[in-house]
Amino acid sequence: TENVENMLLEHRKRFQASLDRIEHKLSELTSRTANLEGGQASIIQHLSHLSAADAAQQVSIDRMGDRLDRIERRLELTH
């Protein structure tokens, strides 16, 4: 019975070591996933800023187009 108890204890130790490795790996993967999510949020925020800048430039271009149209009409350059 002592031999069986030693075998069980040894098996339990190996099982616990495997479980510890799995828990460590899970913790590492959870951390990496959180980092990826943070990076993705940062990219989305950056794209949002780029989209807003693009919209502002389009408004500016539209205004310049309107001004150019008025100048052409005043100078009678339109057909």
mmCIF file of C-alpha atoms in Angstrom:
data_model
loop_
_atom_site.group_PDB
_atom_site.id
_atom_site.type_symbol
_atom_site.label_atom_id
_atom_site.label_comp_id
_atom_site.label_asym_id
_atom_site.label_seq_id
_atom_site.Cartn_x
_atom_site.Cartn_y
_atom_site.Cartn_z
ATOM 1 C CA THR A 1 0.000 0.000 0.000
ATOM 2 C CA GLU A 2 2.907 2.358 0.650
ATOM 3 C CA ASN A 3 4.123 1.801 -2.902
ATOM 4 C CA VAL A 4 0.650 2.596 -4.269
ATOM 5 C CA GLU A 5 0.481 5.749 -2.141
ATOM 6 C CA ASN A 6 3.882 6.859 -3.446
ATOM 7 C CA MET A 7 2.751 6.228 -7.032
ATOM 8 C CA LEU A 8 -0.434 8.203 -6.456
ATOM 9 C CA LEU A 9 1.488 11.033 -4.835
ATOM 10 C CA GLU A 10 3.956 11.110 -7.729
ATOM 11 C CA HIS A 11 1.088 11.086 -10.240
ATOM 12 C CA ARG A 12 -0.628 13.902 -8.329
ATOM 13 C CA LYS A 13 2.579 15.986 -8.383
ATOM 14 C CA ARG A 14 2.951 15.538 -12.158
ATOM 15 C CA PHE A 15 -0.699 16.373 -12.670
ATOM 16 C CA GLN A 16 -0.350 19.510 -10.520
ATOM 17 C CA ALA A 17 2.766 20.581 -12.455
ATOM 18 C CA SER A 18 0.868 20.152 -15.736
ATOM 19 C CA LEU A 19 -2.054 22.104 -14.362
ATOM 20 C CA ASP A 20 0.293 24.889 -13.229
ATOM 21 C CA ARG A 21 1.789 25.094 -16.751
ATOM 22 C CA ILE A 22 -1.683 25.235 -18.289
ATOM 23 C CA GLU A 23 -2.760 27.994 -15.899
ATOM 24 C CA HIS A 24 0.409 29.969 -16.656
ATOM 25 C CA LYS A 25 -0.143 29.601 -20.407
ATOM 26 C CA LEU A 26 -3.799 30.613 -20.057
ATOM 27 C CA SER A 27 -2.782 33.697 -18.091
ATOM 28 C CA GLU A 28 -0.213 34.572 -20.767
ATOM 29 C CA LEU A 29 -2.759 34.117 -23.564
ATOM 30 C CA THR A 30 -5.322 36.206 -21.690
ATOM 31 C CA SER A 31 -2.780 38.990 -21.330
ATOM 32 C CA ARG A 32 -1.820 38.803 -25.004
ATOM 33 C CA THR A 33 -5.489 38.884 -26.026
ATOM 34 C CA ALA A 34 -6.028 41.992 -23.905
ATOM 35 C CA ASN A 35 -3.032 43.627 -25.596
ATOM 36 C CA LEU A 36 -4.436 42.773 -29.029
ATOM 37 C CA GLU A 37 -7.816 44.204 -28.082
ATOM 38 C CA GLY A 38 -6.151 47.387 -26.867
ATOM 39 C CA GLY A 39 -4.211 47.659 -30.111
ATOM 40 C CA GLN A 40 -7.351 47.087 -32.135
ATOM 41 C CA ALA A 41 -9.178 49.812 -30.193
ATOM 42 C CA SER A 42 -6.272 52.163 -30.846
ATOM 43 C CA ILE A 43 -6.385 51.402 -34.584
ATOM 44 C CA ILE A 44 -10.146 51.966 -34.676
ATOM 45 C CA GLN A 45 -9.712 55.291 -32.878
ATOM 46 C CA HIS A 46 -6.971 56.319 -35.318
ATOM 47 C CA LEU A 47 -9.160 55.399 -38.297
ATOM 48 C CA SER A 48 -11.955 57.478 -36.803
ATOM 49 C CA HIS A 49 -9.633 60.492 -36.550
ATOM 50 C CA LEU A 50 -8.504 59.962 -40.145
ATOM 51 C CA SER A 51 -12.115 59.791 -41.282
ATOM 52 C CA ALA A 52 -12.918 63.040 -39.478
ATOM 53 C CA ALA A 53 -9.877 64.728 -41.038
ATOM 54 C CA ASP A 54 -10.939 63.462 -44.461
ATOM 55 C CA ALA A 55 -14.446 64.863 -43.947
ATOM 56 C CA ALA A 56 -12.996 68.247 -42.902
ATOM 57 C CA GLN A 57 -10.799 68.322 -46.013
ATOM 58 C CA GLN A 58 -13.777 67.471 -48.206
ATOM 59 C CA VAL A 59 -15.741 70.382 -46.722
ATOM 60 C CA SER A 60 -12.786 72.677 -47.417
ATOM 61 C CA ILE A 61 -12.517 71.415 -51.005
ATOM 62 C CA ASP A 62 -16.264 71.920 -51.516
ATOM 63 C CA ARG A 63 -15.998 75.500 -50.244
ATOM 64 C CA MET A 64 -13.074 76.221 -52.581
ATOM 65 C CA GLY A 65 -15.091 74.767 -55.444
ATOM 66 C CA ASP A 66 -17.986 77.074 -54.596
ATOM 67 C CA ARG A 67 -15.623 80.062 -54.455
ATOM 68 C CA LEU A 68 -14.086 79.104 -57.807
ATOM 69 C CA ASP A 69 -17.563 78.832 -59.350
ATOM 70 C CA ARG A 70 -18.445 82.337 -58.094
ATOM 71 C CA ILE A 71 -15.150 83.758 -59.427
ATOM 72 C CA GLU A 72 -15.720 82.147 -62.836
ATOM 73 C CA ARG A 73 -19.258 83.562 -62.988
ATOM 74 C CA ARG A 74 -18.070 87.070 -62.059
ATOM 75 C CA LEU A 75 -15.350 86.925 -64.680
ATOM 76 C CA GLU A 76 -17.828 85.405 -67.112
ATOM 77 C CA LEU A 77 -15.587 82.405 -67.699
ATOM 78 C CA THR A 78 -18.385 79.828 -67.514
ATOM 79 C CA HIS A 79 -20.070 78.502 -70.623
#
